Tab-separated table of C-alpha atoms and ligand atoms in Angstrom:
chain	number	residue	atom	x	y	z
A	1	MET	CA	-5.244	-6.452	-35.200
A	2	TYR	CA	-7.632	-9.147	-34.001
A	3	TRP	CA	-6.667	-12.632	-32.959
A	4	ALA	CA	-10.221	-13.882	-32.353
A	5	LYS	CA	-12.376	-11.183	-33.952
A	6	GLU	CA	-15.652	-13.043	-33.503
A	7	ILE	CA	-15.148	-13.458	-29.777
A	8	GLU	CA	-13.557	-10.050	-29.235
A	9	GLU	CA	-16.479	-8.211	-30.874
A	10	MET	CA	-19.270	-10.500	-29.686
A	11	SER	CA	-22.400	-8.599	-28.568
A	12	ARG	CA	-22.845	-8.197	-24.809
A	13	ASP	CA	-25.948	-10.420	-24.930
A	14	GLN	CA	-24.128	-13.213	-26.693
A	15	LEU	CA	-21.176	-12.850	-24.360
A	16	GLN	CA	-23.399	-13.170	-21.306
A	17	ALA	CA	-25.188	-16.174	-22.764
A	18	LEU	CA	-21.802	-17.791	-23.365
A	19	GLN	CA	-20.744	-16.993	-19.807
A	20	LEU	CA	-23.904	-18.534	-18.378
A	21	LYS	CA	-23.448	-21.729	-20.345
A	22	LYS	CA	-19.777	-21.979	-19.366
A	23	LEU	CA	-20.484	-21.145	-15.714
A	24	ARG	CA	-22.889	-24.052	-15.382
A	25	GLU	CA	-20.373	-26.343	-17.061
A	26	VAL	CA	-17.465	-25.209	-14.912
A	27	MET	CA	-19.524	-25.715	-11.747
A	28	ALA	CA	-20.271	-29.273	-12.804
A	29	ARG	CA	-16.572	-29.883	-13.499
A	30	ALA	CA	-15.480	-28.230	-10.253
A	31	MET	CA	-17.694	-30.599	-8.271
A	32	ARG	CA	-15.330	-33.418	-9.204
A	33	SER	CA	-12.827	-31.910	-6.737
A	34	ASP	CA	-13.148	-32.708	-3.033
A	35	PHE	CA	-13.032	-29.018	-2.248
A	36	TYR	CA	-15.887	-27.793	-4.465
A	37	GLN	CA	-18.007	-30.852	-3.854
A	38	ARG	CA	-17.950	-30.009	-0.142
A	39	LYS	CA	-18.366	-26.286	-0.723
A	40	PHE	CA	-21.394	-26.583	-3.019
A	41	GLU	CA	-22.957	-29.259	-0.837
A	42	GLN	CA	-22.683	-27.007	2.210
A	43	ALA	CA	-24.266	-24.167	0.240
A	44	GLY	CA	-26.965	-26.525	-1.088
A	45	LEU	CA	-26.049	-25.483	-4.619
A	46	THR	CA	-26.054	-27.254	-8.005
A	47	PRO	CA	-25.501	-25.901	-11.532
A	48	ASP	CA	-29.296	-25.975	-11.978
A	49	ASP	CA	-29.621	-23.164	-9.452
A	50	ILE	CA	-27.848	-20.845	-11.888
A	51	GLY	CA	-30.544	-19.551	-14.242
A	52	SER	CA	-28.970	-16.230	-15.190
A	53	ILE	CA	-25.498	-14.755	-15.029
A	54	GLY	CA	-26.618	-12.630	-12.050
A	55	ASP	CA	-27.055	-15.866	-10.084
A	56	VAL	CA	-23.268	-16.092	-9.878
A	57	THR	CA	-23.613	-14.180	-6.588
A	58	LYS	CA	-25.338	-17.227	-5.062
A	59	ILE	CA	-22.030	-19.094	-5.202
A	60	PRO	CA	-19.740	-18.782	-2.165
A	61	PHE	CA	-16.341	-17.105	-2.626
A	62	THR	CA	-13.052	-18.963	-2.892
A	63	VAL	CA	-10.118	-17.324	-1.064
A	64	LYS	CA	-6.358	-17.755	-1.071
A	65	ASP	CA	-6.505	-19.701	2.207
A	66	ASP	CA	-8.735	-22.282	0.518
A	67	LEU	CA	-5.889	-22.964	-1.907
A	68	ARG	CA	-3.388	-23.127	0.947
A	69	ASP	CA	-5.583	-25.388	3.103
A	70	ASN	CA	-6.118	-27.788	0.214
A	71	TYR	CA	-2.473	-27.728	-0.896
A	72	PRO	CA	-1.360	-29.313	-3.110
A	73	TYR	CA	-3.979	-31.436	-4.888
A	74	GLY	CA	-7.326	-30.728	-3.171
A	75	LEU	CA	-8.828	-28.686	-6.032
A	76	LEU	CA	-7.938	-31.070	-8.849
A	77	THR	CA	-10.766	-32.247	-11.074
A	78	VAL	CA	-8.791	-34.514	-13.437
A	79	PRO	CA	-6.560	-37.566	-12.927
A	80	HIS	CA	-2.832	-36.919	-12.462
A	81	LYS	CA	-1.960	-38.410	-15.821
A	82	ASP	CA	-3.797	-35.506	-17.501
A	83	LEU	CA	-1.632	-32.852	-15.824
A	84	VAL	CA	1.211	-31.370	-17.843
A	85	ARG	CA	2.391	-28.352	-15.875
A	86	MET	CA	2.478	-26.673	-12.499
A	87	HIS	CA	2.945	-22.989	-11.697
A	88	ALA	CA	3.140	-21.082	-8.430
A	89	SER	CA	2.478	-17.537	-7.291
A	90	SER	CA	5.487	-15.443	-6.430
A	91	GLY	CA	4.446	-15.513	-2.791
A	92	THR	CA	4.214	-11.777	-2.219
A	93	THR	CA	1.853	-12.274	0.714
A	94	GLY	CA	2.884	-15.551	2.297
A	95	ARG	CA	3.185	-19.191	1.289
A	96	PRO	CA	2.986	-19.552	-2.500
A	97	THR	CA	-0.028	-21.313	-3.979
A	98	VAL	CA	0.233	-23.837	-6.793
A	99	ILE	CA	-1.904	-24.279	-9.891
A	100	PHE	CA	-1.970	-27.279	-12.239
A	101	HIS	CA	-2.751	-27.355	-15.941
A	102	THR	CA	-3.790	-29.882	-18.563
A	103	ILE	CA	-2.595	-29.502	-22.150
A	104	GLU	CA	-5.963	-27.863	-23.015
A	105	ASP	CA	-5.390	-25.379	-20.189
A	106	ILE	CA	-1.958	-24.478	-21.523
A	107	ARG	CA	-3.341	-24.079	-25.046
A	108	SER	CA	-6.258	-21.886	-24.070
A	109	TRP	CA	-3.969	-19.744	-21.899
A	110	ALA	CA	-1.521	-19.358	-24.820
A	111	ASP	CA	-4.432	-18.412	-27.041
A	112	LEU	CA	-5.614	-15.698	-24.617
A	113	MET	CA	-2.058	-14.402	-24.433
A	114	ALA	CA	-1.775	-14.302	-28.233
A	115	ARG	CA	-5.088	-12.419	-28.340
A	116	SER	CA	-3.791	-9.947	-25.746
A	117	LEU	CA	-0.512	-9.345	-27.566
A	118	ALA	CA	-2.299	-8.858	-30.890
A	119	ALA	CA	-4.717	-6.372	-29.268
A	120	ALA	CA	-1.699	-4.441	-27.989
A	121	GLY	CA	-0.417	-4.167	-31.560
A	122	CYS	CA	2.121	-7.023	-31.702
A	123	THR	CA	2.529	-8.972	-34.944
A	124	PRO	CA	4.543	-11.955	-36.212
A	125	GLU	CA	7.059	-9.418	-37.595
A	126	ASP	CA	8.063	-8.434	-34.059
A	127	VAL	CA	11.121	-9.546	-32.115
A	128	PHE	CA	9.984	-10.163	-28.558
A	129	GLN	CA	12.453	-9.999	-25.685
A	130	ASN	CA	10.967	-11.676	-22.634
A	131	MET	CA	12.736	-10.245	-19.591
A	132	THR	CA	10.743	-11.856	-16.790
A	133	THR	CA	11.774	-14.957	-14.880
A	134	TYR	CA	11.147	-18.297	-16.530
A	135	GLY	CA	10.164	-21.068	-14.151
A	136	MET	CA	7.277	-21.396	-11.744
A	137	PHE	CA	6.496	-17.680	-11.922
A	138	THR	CA	3.786	-17.343	-14.571
A	139	GLY	CA	5.108	-14.227	-16.338
A	140	GLY	CA	7.948	-15.922	-18.221
A	141	LEU	CA	6.339	-19.028	-19.709
A	142	GLY	CA	2.901	-17.381	-19.963
A	143	LEU	CA	4.097	-14.646	-22.310
A	144	HIS	CA	6.474	-17.049	-24.042
A	145	TYR	CA	3.736	-19.437	-25.151
A	146	GLY	CA	1.482	-16.548	-26.158
A	147	ALA	CA	4.147	-14.843	-28.257
A	148	GLU	CA	5.002	-18.144	-29.900
A	149	THR	CA	1.332	-18.801	-30.681
A	150	LEU	CA	1.137	-15.366	-32.285
A	151	GLY	CA	4.260	-16.198	-34.273
A	152	MET	CA	6.681	-13.620	-32.892
A	153	LEU	CA	10.414	-14.285	-32.767
A	154	ILE	CA	11.122	-14.779	-29.063
A	155	ILE	CA	14.340	-14.037	-27.214
A	156	PRO	CA	13.773	-15.949	-23.956
A	157	ALA	CA	16.204	-13.736	-22.050
A	158	SER	CA	14.599	-14.198	-18.604
A	159	ALA	CA	15.171	-11.594	-15.897
A	160	GLY	CA	18.324	-9.801	-14.855
A	161	ASN	CA	21.783	-9.139	-16.295
A	162	THR	CA	20.939	-5.728	-17.695
A	163	ASP	CA	24.108	-5.373	-19.780
A	164	ARG	CA	23.258	-8.587	-21.568
A	165	GLN	CA	19.633	-7.482	-22.071
A	166	ILE	CA	20.857	-4.292	-23.759
A	167	LYS	CA	23.264	-6.250	-25.950
A	168	LEU	CA	20.455	-8.620	-27.022
A	169	MET	CA	18.286	-5.633	-27.941
A	170	GLN	CA	21.071	-4.221	-30.085
A	171	ASP	CA	22.045	-7.461	-31.795
A	172	PHE	CA	18.564	-8.723	-32.605
A	173	LYS	CA	16.710	-5.407	-33.006
A	174	THR	CA	14.114	-6.146	-30.361
A	175	THR	CA	10.805	-4.407	-31.054
A	176	VAL	CA	8.681	-5.624	-28.120
A	177	ILE	CA	9.787	-6.175	-24.531
A	178	HIS	CA	8.102	-7.742	-21.515
A	179	ALA	CA	9.253	-6.751	-18.023
A	180	THR	CA	8.067	-5.434	-14.705
A	181	PRO	CA	7.649	-1.641	-14.841
A	182	SER	CA	10.329	-1.206	-12.172
A	183	TYR	CA	12.810	-3.223	-14.215
A	184	ALA	CA	11.974	-1.247	-17.371
A	185	LEU	CA	12.756	1.969	-15.482
A	186	HIS	CA	16.051	0.463	-14.370
A	187	ILE	CA	17.013	-0.518	-17.920
A	188	GLY	CA	16.365	3.053	-19.027
A	189	ASP	CA	18.715	4.276	-16.275
A	190	VAL	CA	21.454	1.845	-17.258
A	191	MET	CA	21.147	2.753	-20.946
A	192	GLN	CA	21.480	6.431	-20.139
A	193	ALA	CA	24.406	5.843	-17.786
A	194	LYS	CA	26.170	4.041	-20.651
A	195	GLY	CA	25.592	7.035	-22.898
A	196	TYR	CA	22.756	5.583	-24.989
A	197	ASP	CA	19.520	7.301	-25.799
A	198	PRO	CA	16.879	4.596	-25.092
A	199	HIS	CA	14.970	5.804	-28.196
A	200	GLN	CA	17.747	4.533	-30.463
A	201	PHE	CA	16.851	0.898	-29.701
A	202	GLY	CA	13.608	1.151	-31.659
A	203	ILE	CA	11.420	-0.684	-29.144
A	204	ARG	CA	7.785	-0.164	-30.196
A	205	ILE	CA	5.826	-1.807	-27.413
A	206	ALA	CA	6.546	-2.695	-23.780
A	207	VAL	CA	4.269	-5.143	-22.018
A	208	LEU	CA	4.551	-4.196	-18.362
A	209	GLY	CA	2.824	-5.887	-15.454
A	210	ALA	CA	3.047	-8.095	-12.360
A	211	GLU	CA	2.951	-5.082	-10.040
A	212	PRO	CA	0.950	-1.859	-9.773
A	213	TYR	CA	2.313	1.261	-11.468
A	214	SER	CA	0.826	4.672	-11.985
A	215	ALA	CA	-0.267	6.290	-15.246
A	216	SER	CA	2.505	8.846	-14.740
A	217	THR	CA	5.093	6.055	-14.551
A	218	ALA	CA	3.739	4.600	-17.799
A	219	ALA	CA	3.934	8.068	-19.398
A	220	LYS	CA	7.477	8.549	-18.153
A	221	LEU	CA	8.524	5.203	-19.652
A	222	ASP	CA	6.842	6.048	-22.967
A	223	GLU	CA	8.781	9.275	-23.076
A	224	THR	CA	12.121	7.745	-22.091
A	225	PHE	CA	11.999	4.917	-24.645
A	226	GLY	CA	9.564	6.158	-27.278
A	227	PHE	CA	7.529	2.945	-26.940
A	228	THR	CA	3.906	2.340	-25.956
A	229	ALA	CA	3.646	0.869	-22.449
A	230	ILE	CA	0.876	-1.732	-22.287
A	231	ASN	CA	-0.537	-2.663	-18.891
A	232	SER	CA	-0.804	-6.411	-18.363
A	233	TYR	CA	-2.669	-7.932	-15.431
A	234	GLY	CA	-2.961	-11.468	-14.222
A	235	LEU	CA	-2.427	-13.754	-11.275
A	236	SER	CA	-1.274	-17.343	-11.081
A	237	GLU	CA	-4.605	-18.497	-9.627
A	238	MET	CA	-6.248	-17.380	-12.915
A	239	ASN	CA	-3.347	-18.814	-15.061
A	240	GLY	CA	-1.139	-15.732	-14.858
A	241	PRO	CA	-0.890	-12.944	-17.456
A	242	GLY	CA	-3.625	-12.735	-20.104
A	243	VAL	CA	-6.515	-12.057	-17.718
A	244	ALA	CA	-6.780	-8.342	-18.519
A	245	PHE	CA	-4.665	-6.419	-21.017
A	246	GLU	CA	-4.631	-2.952	-22.535
A	247	CYS	CA	-5.285	-2.769	-26.252
A	248	ALA	CA	-3.373	-0.221	-28.323
A	249	ARG	CA	-5.994	2.432	-27.458
A	250	ARG	CA	-5.116	2.179	-23.749
A	251	GLU	CA	-8.499	3.239	-22.370
A	252	GLY	CA	-8.383	0.523	-19.704
A	253	MET	CA	-7.556	-3.186	-19.577
A	254	HIS	CA	-9.899	-5.529	-21.450
A	255	ILE	CA	-10.932	-8.355	-19.170
A	256	TRP	CA	-11.475	-11.365	-21.439
A	257	GLU	CA	-15.023	-12.207	-20.495
A	258	ASP	CA	-15.377	-15.365	-22.556
A	259	ALA	CA	-12.704	-16.890	-20.291
A	260	TYR	CA	-13.406	-15.151	-16.967
A	261	ILE	CA	-16.397	-13.774	-15.118
A	262	ALA	CA	-15.338	-10.553	-13.429
A	263	GLU	CA	-17.203	-8.958	-10.534
A	264	ILE	CA	-16.277	-6.018	-8.362
A	265	ILE	CA	-17.361	-6.237	-4.751
A	266	ASP	CA	-17.164	-4.180	-1.617
A	267	PRO	CA	-14.262	-5.894	0.191
A	268	LEU	CA	-15.945	-5.395	3.560
A	269	THR	CA	-19.483	-6.600	2.821
A	270	GLY	CA	-18.826	-8.899	-0.154
A	271	GLN	CA	-21.716	-7.232	-2.009
A	272	PRO	CA	-21.441	-6.347	-5.723
A	273	LEU	CA	-20.721	-2.667	-6.453
A	274	PRO	CA	-22.296	-0.569	-9.213
A	275	ASP	CA	-20.172	-0.057	-12.350
A	276	GLY	CA	-17.591	2.672	-11.907
A	277	GLU	CA	-17.108	2.133	-8.168
A	278	GLU	CA	-13.782	0.904	-6.922
A	279	GLY	CA	-13.632	-2.393	-5.081
A	280	GLU	CA	-12.125	-5.867	-5.015
A	281	LEU	CA	-11.996	-7.877	-8.222
A	282	VAL	CA	-13.561	-11.350	-8.022
A	283	LEU	CA	-12.827	-13.776	-10.864
A	284	THR	CA	-14.131	-17.124	-12.099
A	285	THR	CA	-12.241	-19.310	-14.579
A	286	LEU	CA	-14.641	-20.447	-17.281
A	287	ASP	CA	-12.367	-22.618	-19.394
A	288	ARG	CA	-9.973	-24.261	-16.979
A	289	ARG	CA	-9.980	-28.042	-16.828
A	290	ALA	CA	-7.426	-29.244	-14.264
A	291	MET	CA	-8.211	-26.771	-11.529
A	292	PRO	CA	-11.221	-24.517	-12.035
A	293	ILE	CA	-11.556	-21.706	-9.493
A	294	ILE	CA	-14.911	-20.074	-8.891
A	295	ARG	CA	-15.523	-16.588	-7.462
A	296	TYR	CA	-11.937	-16.064	-6.396
A	297	ARG	CA	-11.287	-13.013	-4.239
A	298	THR	CA	-8.170	-11.513	-5.800
A	299	ARG	CA	-7.757	-8.764	-3.155
A	300	ASP	CA	-6.807	-6.494	-6.080
A	301	LEU	CA	-8.553	-3.127	-6.151
A	302	THR	CA	-9.932	-1.701	-9.393
A	303	SER	CA	-13.183	-0.589	-11.035
A	304	PHE	CA	-14.997	-1.153	-14.320
A	305	VAL	CA	-14.634	1.669	-16.821
A	306	ASP	CA	-18.140	2.924	-17.403
A	307	ALA	CA	-17.836	3.109	-21.201
A	308	PRO	CA	-16.946	0.643	-23.954
A	309	CYS	CA	-13.502	0.839	-25.548
A	310	SER	CA	-13.245	2.802	-28.790
A	311	CYS	CA	-11.434	-0.145	-30.415
A	312	GLY	CA	-14.725	-2.008	-30.876
A	313	ARG	CA	-13.941	-4.923	-28.584
A	314	THR	CA	-16.939	-5.567	-26.352
A	315	HIS	CA	-15.079	-7.059	-23.397
A	316	ARG	CA	-15.248	-4.582	-20.522
A	317	LEU	CA	-12.388	-2.398	-19.364
A	318	LEU	CA	-10.816	-2.328	-15.907
A	319	THR	CA	-9.056	0.738	-14.566
A	320	ARG	CA	-5.406	0.660	-13.520
A	321	PHE	CA	-5.044	-1.293	-10.288
A	322	LYS	CA	-4.642	0.726	-7.135
A	323	GLY	CA	-2.882	-2.178	-5.397
A	324	ARG	CA	-4.087	-4.956	-3.162
A	325	SER	CA	-6.424	-4.491	-0.262
A	326	ASP	CA	-3.591	-5.775	1.937
A	327	ASP	CA	-1.116	-3.192	0.501
A	328	MET	CA	-2.896	-0.450	2.369
A	329	LEU	CA	-0.716	1.272	4.950
A	330	ILE	CA	-2.176	2.846	8.031
A	331	VAL	CA	0.101	5.691	9.018
A	332	SER	CA	-0.903	7.759	12.020
A	333	GLY	CA	-4.436	6.515	11.499
A	334	VAL	CA	-4.576	7.572	7.846
A	335	ASN	CA	-5.079	4.986	5.068
A	336	ILE	CA	-2.496	5.262	2.306
A	337	PHE	CA	-1.774	3.118	-0.737
A	338	PRO	CA	1.818	3.063	-2.024
A	339	SER	CA	0.362	3.768	-5.485
A	340	GLN	CA	-0.865	7.177	-4.245
A	341	ILE	CA	2.656	8.080	-3.200
A	342	GLU	CA	4.032	6.921	-6.548
A	343	HIS	CA	1.469	9.017	-8.346
A	344	ILE	CA	2.489	12.175	-6.465
A	345	LEU	CA	6.226	11.553	-6.861
A	346	MET	CA	6.034	10.939	-10.601
A	347	GLU	CA	4.422	14.351	-11.111
A	348	PHE	CA	7.829	15.847	-10.271
A	349	PRO	CA	10.061	16.047	-13.342
A	350	GLU	CA	13.132	15.852	-11.087
A	351	VAL	CA	12.180	12.374	-9.866
A	352	GLY	CA	14.256	9.477	-11.155
A	353	THR	CA	13.237	5.848	-11.432
A	354	ASN	CA	13.175	4.314	-7.968
A	355	TYR	CA	11.629	5.063	-4.610
A	356	GLN	CA	10.977	3.338	-1.331
A	357	ILE	CA	8.679	3.933	1.616
A	358	VAL	CA	10.039	3.187	5.091
A	359	LEU	CA	7.829	3.157	8.154
A	360	GLU	CA	9.182	3.468	11.679
A	361	ARG	CA	7.567	3.768	15.062
A	362	GLU	CA	9.195	6.209	17.420
A	363	LYS	CA	7.779	6.650	20.917
A	364	ALA	CA	4.409	5.246	19.792
A	365	LEU	CA	4.304	7.679	16.855
A	366	ASP	CA	4.429	6.604	13.228
A	367	ARG	CA	7.068	8.085	11.028
A	368	MET	CA	7.031	7.700	7.244
A	369	ILE	CA	10.199	8.252	5.251
A	370	VAL	CA	9.954	8.450	1.478
A	371	LYS	CA	13.321	7.759	-0.124
A	372	VAL	CA	13.412	8.918	-3.698
A	373	GLU	CA	16.067	8.853	-6.374
A	374	LEU	CA	16.393	12.008	-8.468
A	375	MET	CA	17.505	12.430	-12.075
A	376	PRO	CA	21.208	13.302	-12.400
A	377	GLU	CA	20.247	16.809	-13.686
A	378	ALA	CA	18.549	17.603	-10.382
A	379	PHE	CA	21.937	17.749	-8.645
A	380	THR	CA	22.922	21.286	-9.578
A	381	GLY	CA	25.571	21.655	-6.906
A	382	ASP	CA	23.387	24.119	-5.037
A	383	ILE	CA	21.935	22.746	-1.799
A	384	LYS	CA	19.103	25.275	-1.983
A	385	ASP	CA	17.718	23.525	-5.074
A	386	LEU	CA	17.565	20.197	-3.269
A	387	ASN	CA	15.941	21.726	-0.204
A	388	ASN	CA	13.380	23.320	-2.447
A	389	ILE	CA	12.491	19.982	-4.144
A	390	ARG	CA	12.273	18.262	-0.772
A	391	LYS	CA	9.952	20.942	0.537
A	392	ARG	CA	7.646	20.864	-2.485
A	393	MET	CA	7.430	17.060	-2.346
A	394	GLY	CA	6.637	17.121	1.365
A	395	GLU	CA	3.860	19.646	0.756
A	396	SER	CA	2.348	17.744	-2.173
A	397	MET	CA	2.238	14.588	-0.106
A	398	ARG	CA	0.744	16.352	2.890
A	399	SER	CA	-2.084	17.793	0.796
A	400	GLY	CA	-2.599	14.554	-1.177
A	401	LEU	CA	-2.244	12.023	1.642
A	402	LEU	CA	-2.932	14.067	4.792
A	403	VAL	CA	0.346	12.809	6.247
A	404	ARG	CA	3.610	14.617	5.843
A	405	PRO	CA	6.467	12.188	5.334
A	406	ASP	CA	10.163	12.931	5.687
A	407	VAL	CA	11.541	13.060	2.180
A	408	GLU	CA	15.048	11.730	1.615
A	409	LEU	CA	16.585	12.591	-1.772
A	410	LEU	CA	19.044	10.109	-3.252
A	411	GLU	CA	21.371	9.857	-6.218
A	412	PRO	CA	20.351	7.547	-9.086
A	413	GLY	CA	21.155	3.883	-8.453
A	414	THR	CA	21.190	4.131	-4.647
A	415	LEU	CA	18.153	1.990	-3.895
A	416	PRO	CA	18.136	-1.762	-4.526
A	417	VAL	CA	16.609	-2.934	-7.838
A	418	ALA	CA	14.359	-5.997	-7.774
A	419	GLN	CA	14.484	-8.396	-10.729
A	420	GLY	CA	10.921	-9.482	-10.079
A	421	LYS	CA	8.341	-7.476	-8.222
A	422	ALA	CA	9.694	-4.280	-6.670
A	423	VAL	CA	9.754	-4.023	-2.876
A	424	ARG	CA	8.316	-0.560	-2.277
A	425	VAL	CA	7.496	-0.637	1.416
A	426	ILE	CA	9.671	-1.501	4.394
A	427	ASP	CA	7.566	-1.506	7.519
A	428	ASN	CA	9.812	-1.599	10.565
A	429	ARG	CA	6.915	-0.935	12.907
A	430	LYS	CA	6.035	-4.594	13.196
A	431	LEU	CA	9.463	-5.529	14.524
B	1	ADP	P1	1.567	-13.168	-5.750
B	1	ADP	O1	2.213	-11.858	-6.079
B	1	ADP	O2	0.202	-13.019	-5.129
B	1	ADP	O3	2.430	-14.113	-5.041
B	1	ADP	P2	1.377	-13.670	-8.631
B	1	ADP	O4	2.798	-13.824	-8.961
B	1	ADP	O5	0.398	-14.564	-9.272
B	1	ADP	O6	1.195	-13.877	-7.110
B	1	ADP	O7	1.004	-12.151	-8.891
B	1	ADP	C1	-0.301	-11.724	-9.089
B	1	ADP	C2	-0.540	-10.390	-8.441
B	1	ADP	O8	0.333	-9.375	-8.974
B	1	ADP	C3	-1.920	-9.858	-8.689
B	1	ADP	O9	-2.874	-10.424	-7.823
B	1	ADP	C4	-1.729	-8.360	-8.474
B	1	ADP	O10	-1.740	-8.057	-7.105
B	1	ADP	C5	-0.330	-8.116	-9.024
B	1	ADP	N1	-0.388	-7.630	-10.410
B	1	ADP	C6	-0.183	-8.339	-11.533
B	1	ADP	N2	-0.282	-7.561	-12.635
B	1	ADP	C7	-0.579	-6.312	-12.207
B	1	ADP	C8	-0.841	-5.050	-12.851
B	1	ADP	N3	-0.771	-4.900	-14.177
B	1	ADP	N4	-1.153	-3.995	-12.065
B	1	ADP	C9	-1.228	-4.138	-10.725
B	1	ADP	N5	-0.979	-5.270	-10.062
B	1	ADP	C10	-0.665	-6.360	-10.782
B	2	ZN	ZN1	-9.838	-1.705	-26.696
């Protein structure tokens, strides 16, 4: 189903022409803020210097510290009376940053969200249970406004209280859920512990985002619940969710290019990378009024899929995010992303729904401990079986990561469950 068929199927040429026009306009608007006026002046740049979409690379980057240094109002381009809402990042990597919106901003964000949900297969017939935090975090209200714009019946459950979430699903016959992938895994565990088969709830679609998760985790969730897990990507600096979203075909996440310019750069040199190569995503808001952000370095690592989506939408596809450039762990000199560990673990059918990576330094040597919950069936009563799983996991990780961690096997429900973004890594080496 299409929400904005004309835009979603626009030819690449038309799309780029639209981007160019909007880029020049957004630069002119941005120059009303103290921050961009200074930045463009220093670079000796005006909108007239942008003659083609490729000229976007002439514009200097904006980074998270720019938002922090100009906190709270330094990037505003409209008078205060035009502002209607503020949101903040969840602050995963330091002081949260704040973003302001006009009513037009809120409406165009809701429209992008409605488009995303429709592309995923949601319709006004659906009952949508929104299980992420409402408030300054963008996931709750972002999806809420989008689902309402699409005309779904919304249960604004917010995060947490799993027993109540399950009851709401039963009472109102929820067909679509929105959660973090780690929380969805937890709900599956709780359902099973209560003697339910998660399939019996009849959930068709799960919109899952806010943190990286592997394709094997998505497949595991699909199998547990019988729904289709849809990957949803966004960040508060670019509104929040609705930046890139899987359609029902799930060949990658469509980045909505009428609203954002996406580039992928080498994080070390800042130079653009050829399509298909993995690097850091850089984004420009094309529609935002209150607080446009141009060439924002997201620190999120992904690549463009080198082929168009079979659904017919022309907006390019991004691959599943590997994590953030600052998620990378250096263990005994080897670079490891937590997502690589997740990928290896989820290949084991015995693995349950939660894991954690702990790093210690002992006598100047790094030690990595992977704590992993197993499915109840894995506990056969025979210690040999557990030793065997531990050994196979250790070997898989050594050949996949070049570092052999200590594997600690745990019973289901042992590790803490986050209501928001999961905390996967505990690095005690810095202490
Ligand atoms: P922060 O976590 O930086 O405080 P946000 O709450 O705005 O701020 O979260 C945005 C970040 O969450 C993104 O930059 C990205 O790192 C991560 N993220 C969001 N959705 C996904 C996804 N589907 N896959 C991987 N990472 C995601
Ligand atoms: Zn598609």
